[in-house]
Coordinates of C-alpha atoms in Angstrom, one line a residue:
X1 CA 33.1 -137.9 -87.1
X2 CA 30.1 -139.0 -85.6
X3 CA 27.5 -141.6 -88.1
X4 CA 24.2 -141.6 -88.8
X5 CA 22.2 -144.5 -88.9
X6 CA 22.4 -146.7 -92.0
X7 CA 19.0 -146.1 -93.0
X8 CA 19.8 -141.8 -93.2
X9 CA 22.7 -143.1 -95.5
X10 CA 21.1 -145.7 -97.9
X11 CA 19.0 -142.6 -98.1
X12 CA 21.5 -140.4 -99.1
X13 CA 23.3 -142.9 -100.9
X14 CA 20.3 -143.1 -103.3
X15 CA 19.9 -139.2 -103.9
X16 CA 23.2 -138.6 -105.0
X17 CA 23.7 -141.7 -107.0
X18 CA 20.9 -140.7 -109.4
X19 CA 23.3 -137.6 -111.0
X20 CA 26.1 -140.5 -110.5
X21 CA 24.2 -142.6 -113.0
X22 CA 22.9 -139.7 -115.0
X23 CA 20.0 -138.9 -113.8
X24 CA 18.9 -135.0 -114.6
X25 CA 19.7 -131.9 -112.5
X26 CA 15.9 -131.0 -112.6
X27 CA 14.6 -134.6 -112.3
X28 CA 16.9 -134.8 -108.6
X29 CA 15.9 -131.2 -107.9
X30 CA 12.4 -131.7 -108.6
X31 CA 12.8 -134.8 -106.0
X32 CA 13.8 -132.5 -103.1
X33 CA 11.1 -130.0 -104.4
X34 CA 9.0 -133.0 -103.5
X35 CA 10.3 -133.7 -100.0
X36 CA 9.8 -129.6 -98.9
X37 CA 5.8 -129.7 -100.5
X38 CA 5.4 -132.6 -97.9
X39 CA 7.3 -131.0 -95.0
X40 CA 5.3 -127.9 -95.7
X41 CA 2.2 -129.6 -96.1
X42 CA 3.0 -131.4 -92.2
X43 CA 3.4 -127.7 -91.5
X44 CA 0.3 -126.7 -92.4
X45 CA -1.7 -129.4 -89.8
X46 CA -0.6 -126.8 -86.9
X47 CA -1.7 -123.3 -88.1
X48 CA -1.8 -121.5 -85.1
X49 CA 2.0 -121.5 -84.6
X50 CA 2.2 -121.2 -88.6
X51 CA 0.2 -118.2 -88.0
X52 CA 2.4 -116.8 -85.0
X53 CA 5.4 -117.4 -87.2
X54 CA 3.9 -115.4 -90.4
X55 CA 2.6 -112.7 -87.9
X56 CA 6.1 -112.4 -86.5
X57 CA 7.9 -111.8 -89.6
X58 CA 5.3 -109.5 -90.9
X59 CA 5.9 -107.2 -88.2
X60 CA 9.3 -107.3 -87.2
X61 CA 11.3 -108.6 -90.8
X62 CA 8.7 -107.6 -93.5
X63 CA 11.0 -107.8 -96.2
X64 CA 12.2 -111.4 -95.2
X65 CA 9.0 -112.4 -96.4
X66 CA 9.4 -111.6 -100.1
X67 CA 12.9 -112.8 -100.1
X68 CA 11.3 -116.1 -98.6
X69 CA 9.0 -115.8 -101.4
X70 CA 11.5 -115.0 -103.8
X71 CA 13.6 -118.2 -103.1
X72 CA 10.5 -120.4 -103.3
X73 CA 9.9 -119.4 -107.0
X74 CA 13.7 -119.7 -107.5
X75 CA 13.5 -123.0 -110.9
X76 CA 13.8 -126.1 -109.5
X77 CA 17.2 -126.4 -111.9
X78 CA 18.9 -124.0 -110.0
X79 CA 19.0 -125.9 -107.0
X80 CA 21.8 -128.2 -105.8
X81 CA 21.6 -131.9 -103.9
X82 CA 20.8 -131.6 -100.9
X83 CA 24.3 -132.4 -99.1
X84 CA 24.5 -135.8 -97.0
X85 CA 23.7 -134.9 -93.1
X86 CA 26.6 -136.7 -91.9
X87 CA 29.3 -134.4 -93.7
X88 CA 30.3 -131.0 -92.0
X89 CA 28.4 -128.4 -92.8
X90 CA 31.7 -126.0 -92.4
X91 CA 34.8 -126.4 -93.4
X92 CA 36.9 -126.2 -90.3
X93 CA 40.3 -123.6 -89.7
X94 CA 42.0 -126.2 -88.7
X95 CA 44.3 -127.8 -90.8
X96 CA 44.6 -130.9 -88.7
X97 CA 41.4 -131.4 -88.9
X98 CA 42.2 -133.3 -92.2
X99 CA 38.9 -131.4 -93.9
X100 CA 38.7 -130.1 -97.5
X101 CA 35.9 -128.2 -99.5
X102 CA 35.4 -129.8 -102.7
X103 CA 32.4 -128.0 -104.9
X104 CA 30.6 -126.9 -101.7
X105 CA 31.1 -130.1 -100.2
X106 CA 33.4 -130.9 -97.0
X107 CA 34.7 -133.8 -96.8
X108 CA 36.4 -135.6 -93.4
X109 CA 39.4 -137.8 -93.3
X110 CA 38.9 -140.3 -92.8
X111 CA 35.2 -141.5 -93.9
X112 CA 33.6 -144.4 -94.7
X113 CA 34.1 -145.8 -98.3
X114 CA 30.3 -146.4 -98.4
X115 CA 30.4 -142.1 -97.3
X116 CA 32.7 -141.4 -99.8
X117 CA 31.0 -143.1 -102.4
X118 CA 27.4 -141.4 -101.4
X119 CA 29.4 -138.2 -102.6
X120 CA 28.8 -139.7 -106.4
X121 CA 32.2 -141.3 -106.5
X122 CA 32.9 -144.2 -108.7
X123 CA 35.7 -146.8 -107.3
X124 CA 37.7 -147.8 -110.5
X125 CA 38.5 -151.2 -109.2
X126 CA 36.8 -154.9 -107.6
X127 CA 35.7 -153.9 -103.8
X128 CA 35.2 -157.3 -103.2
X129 CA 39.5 -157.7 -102.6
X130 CA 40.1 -157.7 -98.7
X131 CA 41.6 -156.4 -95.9
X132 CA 43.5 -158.2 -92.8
X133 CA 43.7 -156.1 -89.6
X134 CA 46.1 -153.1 -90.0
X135 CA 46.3 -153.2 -93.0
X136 CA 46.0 -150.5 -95.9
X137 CA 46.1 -150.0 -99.8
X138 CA 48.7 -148.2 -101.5
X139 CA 46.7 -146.1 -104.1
X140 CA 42.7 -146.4 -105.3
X141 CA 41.1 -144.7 -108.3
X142 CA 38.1 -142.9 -107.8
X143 CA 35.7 -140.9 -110.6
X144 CA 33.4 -138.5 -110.5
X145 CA 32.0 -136.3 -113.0
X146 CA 34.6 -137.7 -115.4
X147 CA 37.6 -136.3 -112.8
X148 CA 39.8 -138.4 -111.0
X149 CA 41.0 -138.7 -107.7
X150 CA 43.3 -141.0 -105.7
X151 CA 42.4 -142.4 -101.7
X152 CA 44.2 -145.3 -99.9
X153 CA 41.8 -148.1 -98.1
X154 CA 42.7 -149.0 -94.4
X155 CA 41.3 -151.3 -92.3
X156 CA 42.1 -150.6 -88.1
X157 CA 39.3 -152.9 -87.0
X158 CA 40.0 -156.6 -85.8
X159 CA 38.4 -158.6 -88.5
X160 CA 39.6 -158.9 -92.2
X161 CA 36.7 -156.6 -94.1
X162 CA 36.0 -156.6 -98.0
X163 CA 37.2 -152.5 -99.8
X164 CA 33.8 -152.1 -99.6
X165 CA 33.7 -151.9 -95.6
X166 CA 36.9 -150.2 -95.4
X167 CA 38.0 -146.6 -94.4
X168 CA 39.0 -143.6 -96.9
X169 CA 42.0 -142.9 -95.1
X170 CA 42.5 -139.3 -97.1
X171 CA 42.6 -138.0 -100.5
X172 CA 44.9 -136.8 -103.3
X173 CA 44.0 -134.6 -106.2
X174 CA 46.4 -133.8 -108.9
X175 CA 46.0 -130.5 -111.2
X176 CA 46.0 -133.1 -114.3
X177 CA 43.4 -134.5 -113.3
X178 CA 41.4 -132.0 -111.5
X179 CA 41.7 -128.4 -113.6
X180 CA 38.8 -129.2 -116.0
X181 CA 36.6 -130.0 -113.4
X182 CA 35.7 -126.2 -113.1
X183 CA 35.2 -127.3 -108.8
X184 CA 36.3 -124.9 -106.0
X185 CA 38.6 -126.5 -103.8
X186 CA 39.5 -124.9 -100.4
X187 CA 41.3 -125.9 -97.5
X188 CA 40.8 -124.8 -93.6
X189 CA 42.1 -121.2 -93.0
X190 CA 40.9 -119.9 -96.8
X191 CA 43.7 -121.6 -98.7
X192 CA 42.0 -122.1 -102.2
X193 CA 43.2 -124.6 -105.3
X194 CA 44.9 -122.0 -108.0
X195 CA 44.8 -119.5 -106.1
X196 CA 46.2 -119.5 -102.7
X197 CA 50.4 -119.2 -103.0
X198 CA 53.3 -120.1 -100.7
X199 CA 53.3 -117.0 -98.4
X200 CA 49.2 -117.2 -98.5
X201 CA 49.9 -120.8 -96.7
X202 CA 52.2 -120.1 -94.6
X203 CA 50.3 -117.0 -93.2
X204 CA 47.4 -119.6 -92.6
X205 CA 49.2 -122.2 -91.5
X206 CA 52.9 -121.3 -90.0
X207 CA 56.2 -123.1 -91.3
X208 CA 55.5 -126.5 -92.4
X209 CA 56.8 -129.5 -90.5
X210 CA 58.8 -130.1 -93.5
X211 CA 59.4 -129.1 -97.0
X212 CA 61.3 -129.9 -100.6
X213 CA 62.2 -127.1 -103.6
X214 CA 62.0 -129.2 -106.6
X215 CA 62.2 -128.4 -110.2
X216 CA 58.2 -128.0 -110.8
X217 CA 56.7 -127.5 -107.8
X218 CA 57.5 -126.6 -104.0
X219 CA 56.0 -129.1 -101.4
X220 CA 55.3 -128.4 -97.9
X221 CA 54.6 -131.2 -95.4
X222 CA 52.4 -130.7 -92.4
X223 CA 52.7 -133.3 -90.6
X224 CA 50.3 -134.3 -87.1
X225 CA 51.8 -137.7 -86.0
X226 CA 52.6 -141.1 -87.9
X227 CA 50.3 -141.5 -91.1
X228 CA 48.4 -138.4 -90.3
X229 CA 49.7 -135.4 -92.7
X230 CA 48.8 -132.7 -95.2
X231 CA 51.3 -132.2 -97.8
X232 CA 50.8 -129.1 -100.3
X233 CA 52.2 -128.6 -103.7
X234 CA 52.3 -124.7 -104.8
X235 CA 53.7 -125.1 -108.7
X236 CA 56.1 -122.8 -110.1
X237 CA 54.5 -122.0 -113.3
X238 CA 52.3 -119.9 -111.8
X239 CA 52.6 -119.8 -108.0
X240 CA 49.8 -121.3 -107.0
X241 CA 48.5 -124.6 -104.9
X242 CA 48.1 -127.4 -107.3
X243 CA 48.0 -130.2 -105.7
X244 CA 46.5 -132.2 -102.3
X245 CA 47.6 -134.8 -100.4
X246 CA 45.7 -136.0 -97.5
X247 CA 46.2 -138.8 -95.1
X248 CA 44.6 -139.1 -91.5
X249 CA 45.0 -143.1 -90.5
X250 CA 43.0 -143.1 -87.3
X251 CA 40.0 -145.5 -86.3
X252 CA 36.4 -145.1 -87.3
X253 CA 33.6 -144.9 -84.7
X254 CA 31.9 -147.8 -85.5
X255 CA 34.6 -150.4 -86.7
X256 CA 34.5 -154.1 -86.6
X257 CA 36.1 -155.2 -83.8
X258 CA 34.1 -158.5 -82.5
X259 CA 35.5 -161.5 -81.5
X260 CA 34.9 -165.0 -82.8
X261 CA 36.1 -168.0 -81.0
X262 CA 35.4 -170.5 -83.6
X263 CA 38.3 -173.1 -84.0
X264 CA 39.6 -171.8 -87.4
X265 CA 39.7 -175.4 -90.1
X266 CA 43.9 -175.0 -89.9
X267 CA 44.6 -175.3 -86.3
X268 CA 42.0 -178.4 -86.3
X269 CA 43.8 -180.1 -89.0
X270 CA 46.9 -179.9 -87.5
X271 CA 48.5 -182.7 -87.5
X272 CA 51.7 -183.1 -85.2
X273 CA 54.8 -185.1 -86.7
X274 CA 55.0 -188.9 -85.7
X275 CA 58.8 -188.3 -85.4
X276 CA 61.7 -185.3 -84.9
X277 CA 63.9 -186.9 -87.9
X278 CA 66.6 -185.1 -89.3
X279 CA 65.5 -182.7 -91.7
X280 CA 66.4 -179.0 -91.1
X281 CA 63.6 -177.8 -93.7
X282 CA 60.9 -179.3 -91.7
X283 CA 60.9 -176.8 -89.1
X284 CA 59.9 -179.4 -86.9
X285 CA 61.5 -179.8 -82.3
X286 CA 60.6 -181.9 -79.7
X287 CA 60.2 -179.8 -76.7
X288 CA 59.2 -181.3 -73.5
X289 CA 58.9 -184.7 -75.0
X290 CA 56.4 -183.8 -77.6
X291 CA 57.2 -183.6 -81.7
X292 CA 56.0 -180.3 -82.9
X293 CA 55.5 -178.6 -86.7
X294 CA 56.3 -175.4 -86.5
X295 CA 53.9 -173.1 -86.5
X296 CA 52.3 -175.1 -84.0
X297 CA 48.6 -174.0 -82.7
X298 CA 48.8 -172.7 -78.5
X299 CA 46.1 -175.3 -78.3
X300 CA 47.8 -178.1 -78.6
X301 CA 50.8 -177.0 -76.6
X302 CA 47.8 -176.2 -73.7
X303 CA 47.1 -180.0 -74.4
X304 CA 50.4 -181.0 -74.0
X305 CA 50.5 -179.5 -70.3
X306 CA 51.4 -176.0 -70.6
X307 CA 49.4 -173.3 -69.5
X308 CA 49.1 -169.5 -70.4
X309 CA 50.2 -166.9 -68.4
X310 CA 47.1 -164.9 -68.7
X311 CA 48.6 -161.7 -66.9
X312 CA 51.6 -160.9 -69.4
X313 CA 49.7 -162.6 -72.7
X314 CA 47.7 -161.3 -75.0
X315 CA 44.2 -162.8 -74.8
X316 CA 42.8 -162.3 -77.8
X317 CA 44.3 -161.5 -81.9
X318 CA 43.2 -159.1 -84.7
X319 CA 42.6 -161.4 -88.2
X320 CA 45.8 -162.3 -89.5
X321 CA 48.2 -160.3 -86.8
X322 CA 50.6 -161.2 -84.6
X323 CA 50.5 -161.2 -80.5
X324 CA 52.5 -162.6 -77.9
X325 CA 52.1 -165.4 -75.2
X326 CA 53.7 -166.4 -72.1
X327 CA 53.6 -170.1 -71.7
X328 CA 54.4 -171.9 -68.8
X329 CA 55.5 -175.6 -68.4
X330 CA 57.8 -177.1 -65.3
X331 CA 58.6 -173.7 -63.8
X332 CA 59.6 -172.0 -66.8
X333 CA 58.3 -169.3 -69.1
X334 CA 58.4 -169.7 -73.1
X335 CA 57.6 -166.0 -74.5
X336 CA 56.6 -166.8 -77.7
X337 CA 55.4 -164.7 -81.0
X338 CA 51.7 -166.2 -82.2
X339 CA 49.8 -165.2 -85.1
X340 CA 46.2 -165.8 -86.0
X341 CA 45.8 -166.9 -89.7
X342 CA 42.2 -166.7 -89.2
X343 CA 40.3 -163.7 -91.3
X344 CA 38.4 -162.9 -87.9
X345 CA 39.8 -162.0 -84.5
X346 CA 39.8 -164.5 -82.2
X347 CA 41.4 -166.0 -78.6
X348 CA 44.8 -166.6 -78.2
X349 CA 44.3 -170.6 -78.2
X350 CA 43.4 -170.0 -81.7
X351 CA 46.9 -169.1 -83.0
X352 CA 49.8 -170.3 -83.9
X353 CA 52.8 -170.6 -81.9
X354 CA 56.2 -169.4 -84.5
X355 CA 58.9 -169.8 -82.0
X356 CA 60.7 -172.2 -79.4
X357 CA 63.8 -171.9 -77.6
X358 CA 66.1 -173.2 -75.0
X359 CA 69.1 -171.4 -73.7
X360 CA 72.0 -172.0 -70.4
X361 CA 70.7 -168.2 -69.3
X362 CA 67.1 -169.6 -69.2
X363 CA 65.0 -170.7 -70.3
X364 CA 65.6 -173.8 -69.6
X365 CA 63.3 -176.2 -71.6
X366 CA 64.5 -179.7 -72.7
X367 CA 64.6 -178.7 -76.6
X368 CA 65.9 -180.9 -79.7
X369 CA 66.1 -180.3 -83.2
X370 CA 66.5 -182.4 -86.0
X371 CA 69.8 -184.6 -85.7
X372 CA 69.0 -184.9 -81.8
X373 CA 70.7 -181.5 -80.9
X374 CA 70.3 -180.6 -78.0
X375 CA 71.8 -178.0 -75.2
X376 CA 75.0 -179.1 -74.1
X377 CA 76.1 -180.5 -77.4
X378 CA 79.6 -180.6 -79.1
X379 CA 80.2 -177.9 -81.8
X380 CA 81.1 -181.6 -84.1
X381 CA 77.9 -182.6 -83.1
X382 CA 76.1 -179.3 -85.0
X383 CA 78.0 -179.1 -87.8
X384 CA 77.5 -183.3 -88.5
X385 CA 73.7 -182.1 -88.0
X386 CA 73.5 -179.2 -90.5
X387 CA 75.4 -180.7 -93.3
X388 CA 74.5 -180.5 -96.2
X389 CA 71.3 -177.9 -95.1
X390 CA 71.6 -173.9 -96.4
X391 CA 73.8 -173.0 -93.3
X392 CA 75.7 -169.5 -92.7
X393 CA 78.3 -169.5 -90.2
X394 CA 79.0 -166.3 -88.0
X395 CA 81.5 -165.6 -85.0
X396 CA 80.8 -162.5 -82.9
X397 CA 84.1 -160.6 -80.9
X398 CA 83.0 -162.3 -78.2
X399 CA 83.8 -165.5 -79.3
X400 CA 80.2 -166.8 -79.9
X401 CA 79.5 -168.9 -83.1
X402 CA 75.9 -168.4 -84.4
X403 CA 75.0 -171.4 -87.4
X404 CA 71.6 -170.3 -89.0
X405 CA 69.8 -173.1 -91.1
X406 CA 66.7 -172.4 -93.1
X407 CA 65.1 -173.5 -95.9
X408 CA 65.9 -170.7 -99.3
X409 CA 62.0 -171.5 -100.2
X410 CA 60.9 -169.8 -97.4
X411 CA 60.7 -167.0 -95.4
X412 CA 64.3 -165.0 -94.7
X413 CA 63.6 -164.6 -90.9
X414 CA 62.4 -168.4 -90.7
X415 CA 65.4 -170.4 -89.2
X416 CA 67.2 -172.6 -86.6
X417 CA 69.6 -170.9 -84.7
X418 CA 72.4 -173.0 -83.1
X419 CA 74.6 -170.5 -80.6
X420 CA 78.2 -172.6 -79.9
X421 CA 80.5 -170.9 -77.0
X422 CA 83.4 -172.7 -75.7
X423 CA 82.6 -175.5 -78.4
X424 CA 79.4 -176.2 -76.7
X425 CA 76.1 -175.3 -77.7
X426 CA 74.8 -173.0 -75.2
X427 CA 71.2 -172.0 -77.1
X428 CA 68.9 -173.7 -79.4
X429 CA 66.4 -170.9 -81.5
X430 CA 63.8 -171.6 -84.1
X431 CA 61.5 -169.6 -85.9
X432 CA 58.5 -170.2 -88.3
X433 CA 56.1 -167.7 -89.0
X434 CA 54.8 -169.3 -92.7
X435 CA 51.5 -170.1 -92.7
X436 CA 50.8 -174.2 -92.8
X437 CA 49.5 -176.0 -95.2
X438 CA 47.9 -179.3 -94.9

């Protein structure tokens, strides 16, 4: 769906929010009354081809003329808004074209909240709360007209955004909500709300992609790819389509997707540990001679003589998301998880580093945790280390022992992993992907 510039919308933004705010039918038509007396009085500065125009429909269409003329003295509170220019002007006949006709109006998924909201919607809720990259709402009330609807907010851009900036990712309208609204609702192919029954949609539309008989109402799913379906209720009491659900989760033209290499405040107060000690909840390592705190920034590990394999790493990371990094130090290659805690995308030396490891099948980095284990070390040795620390013991069939320390405060897939073959310890893991606080 292609946008207008944000003057045009402000614009139409302002028109439709006078009804919102209950402004009169003939006040707002007598405002686009207004608007055509000044086109037609541009008009009127070039009368020969306003003459060759009147000539021509005198002679070939006369009775054009007085219907012209009828419409013109047609009462200004007869009239509706004038619809916003970036909207469809036709509903489509295609279904996966994620349109819908609501009282003459057609909307697209997905839109613009500030687009949605220029329809004379009302968000129910505080658009100031924000969005990380990829992510999206569960379910947002809308109101218009005293009718309420449902949407879900999605943000597919690189940089956190407030609700306000956010995508309309689709639409649902119930029958509870919507049957007093006296609106016509239609849907591509001619399927109309209350009227339009299973076999109507299936002529219209084929055999849905899926579908569930329950008590109340029969839904049919027509589904396009991953977070981009139709589903259609047709209700039993009467046979007829009752209720909407729409969802299209693709990327607006027009999205945020800049990138800001300012050193975000947490990876410059990172402070690295003056010692490895022995505490397992610490989620601290010396790797290469050098104390880290897990999450560690890549910066500092580029400080501490690494370097980035800038072929097979990500260079730069949507706010708050994850990417991935190949570092290299001595000949060998750390492939590591790092995620930006910053609410802007950013480079890769920006992020934090959540994982270290050392293994006998490579790669082979000089690793220690707490308790000075190390690669190599007895089985005695580990279990001496992690006493007393939340530790589950595993065996696999073939005959590895896993023990998995981490701290019950934090997060379930945060851990040091301690692989024991042959009562040695063949591969050191550790994971922390908890945000630091200093």
């Amino acid at each position: 769906m292609k946008k207008k510039t944000l003057a045009l919308l402000l614009a139409i933004s302002c028109a439709l929010s006078a009804t919102a705010c209950g402004a009169a039918d003939e006040e707002v038509s007598a405002s686009i009354e207004e608007a055509r007396d000044e086109i037609e009085e541009e008009l009127e500065e070039e009368p020969e081809e306003e003459e060759l125009k009147e000539e021509e429909i005198e002679e070939e269409e006369p009775e054009a003329e007085e219907e012209e003329e009828a419409e013109e003295e047609e009462p200004a509170s007869a009239r509706k808004p004038m619809k916003p220019t970036w909207a469809p002007s036709e509903l489509s006949d295609d279904l996966y074209d994620f349109q819908v006709s609501i009282d003459g109006t057609v909307y697209q998924f997905p839109m613009w909240y500030s687009e949605f909201e220029a329809l004379g919607w009302e968000y129910d809720g505080d658009n100031t709360q924000t969005l990380s990259s990829n992510q999206m709402t569960l379910t947002e009330v809308w109101k218009k007209d005293g009718i309420r609807a449902y949407t879900r907010f999605a943000n597919l851009s690189m940089n956190t955004v407030p609700f306000s900036e956010s995508m309309v990712a689709g639409i649902t309208l119930e029958d509870n909500y919507v049957k007093d609204s006296g609106w016509e609702i239609l849907m591509p192919g001619g399927i109309q709300w209350g009227v339009s029954n299973t076999d109507d949609i299936i002529a219209a539309y084929g055999d849905p992609s899926d579908d569930y008989d329950g008590d109340l109402w029969y839904k049919m799913t027509y589904k396009y790819d991953y977070y981009r379906e139709i589903n259609l209720y047709v209700f039993k009491d009467d046979d007829t389509l009752k209720k909407i659900e729409i969802e299209n989760l693709i990327e607006l033209e027009g999205a945020d997707n800049s990138v800001d290499e300012t050193v975000p405040d947490l990876v410059k107060d990172y402070v690295a540990p003056k010692s490895l000690g022995t505490d397992y909840y610490a989620y601290t390592a010396e790797l290469e001679g050098v104390v880290y705190s897990l999450p560690c920034p890549v910066s500092v590990m580029l400080e501490n003589g690494f370097t980035i394999d800038e072929a097979d790493s990500d260079s730069v990371v949507a706010a708050g998301g994850n990417g991935w990094v190949n570092l290299r130090y001595n000949n060998q290659t750390l492939r590591t998880m790092v995620e930006n805690y910053a609410d802007y995308a950013t480079t890769v030396e920006n992020c934090f580093v959540l994982t270290m490891k050392s293994s006998v099948n490579g790669p082979e980095f000089k690793l220690v945790f707490p308790g000075n284990i190390k690669v190599g070390d007895s089985e005695a040795a580990v279990k001496k280390a992690v006493a007393g620390f939340n530790c589950e013991v595993s065996t696999s069939d073939s005959g590895y022992t896993y023990y998995e320390v981490s701290d019950p405060d934090k997060g379930v897939l945060d851990r040091y992993t301690i692989t024991v073959k042959d009562g040695s310890v063949c591969t050191l893991e550790v994971k922390n992907a908890t945000e630091p606080e200093y």
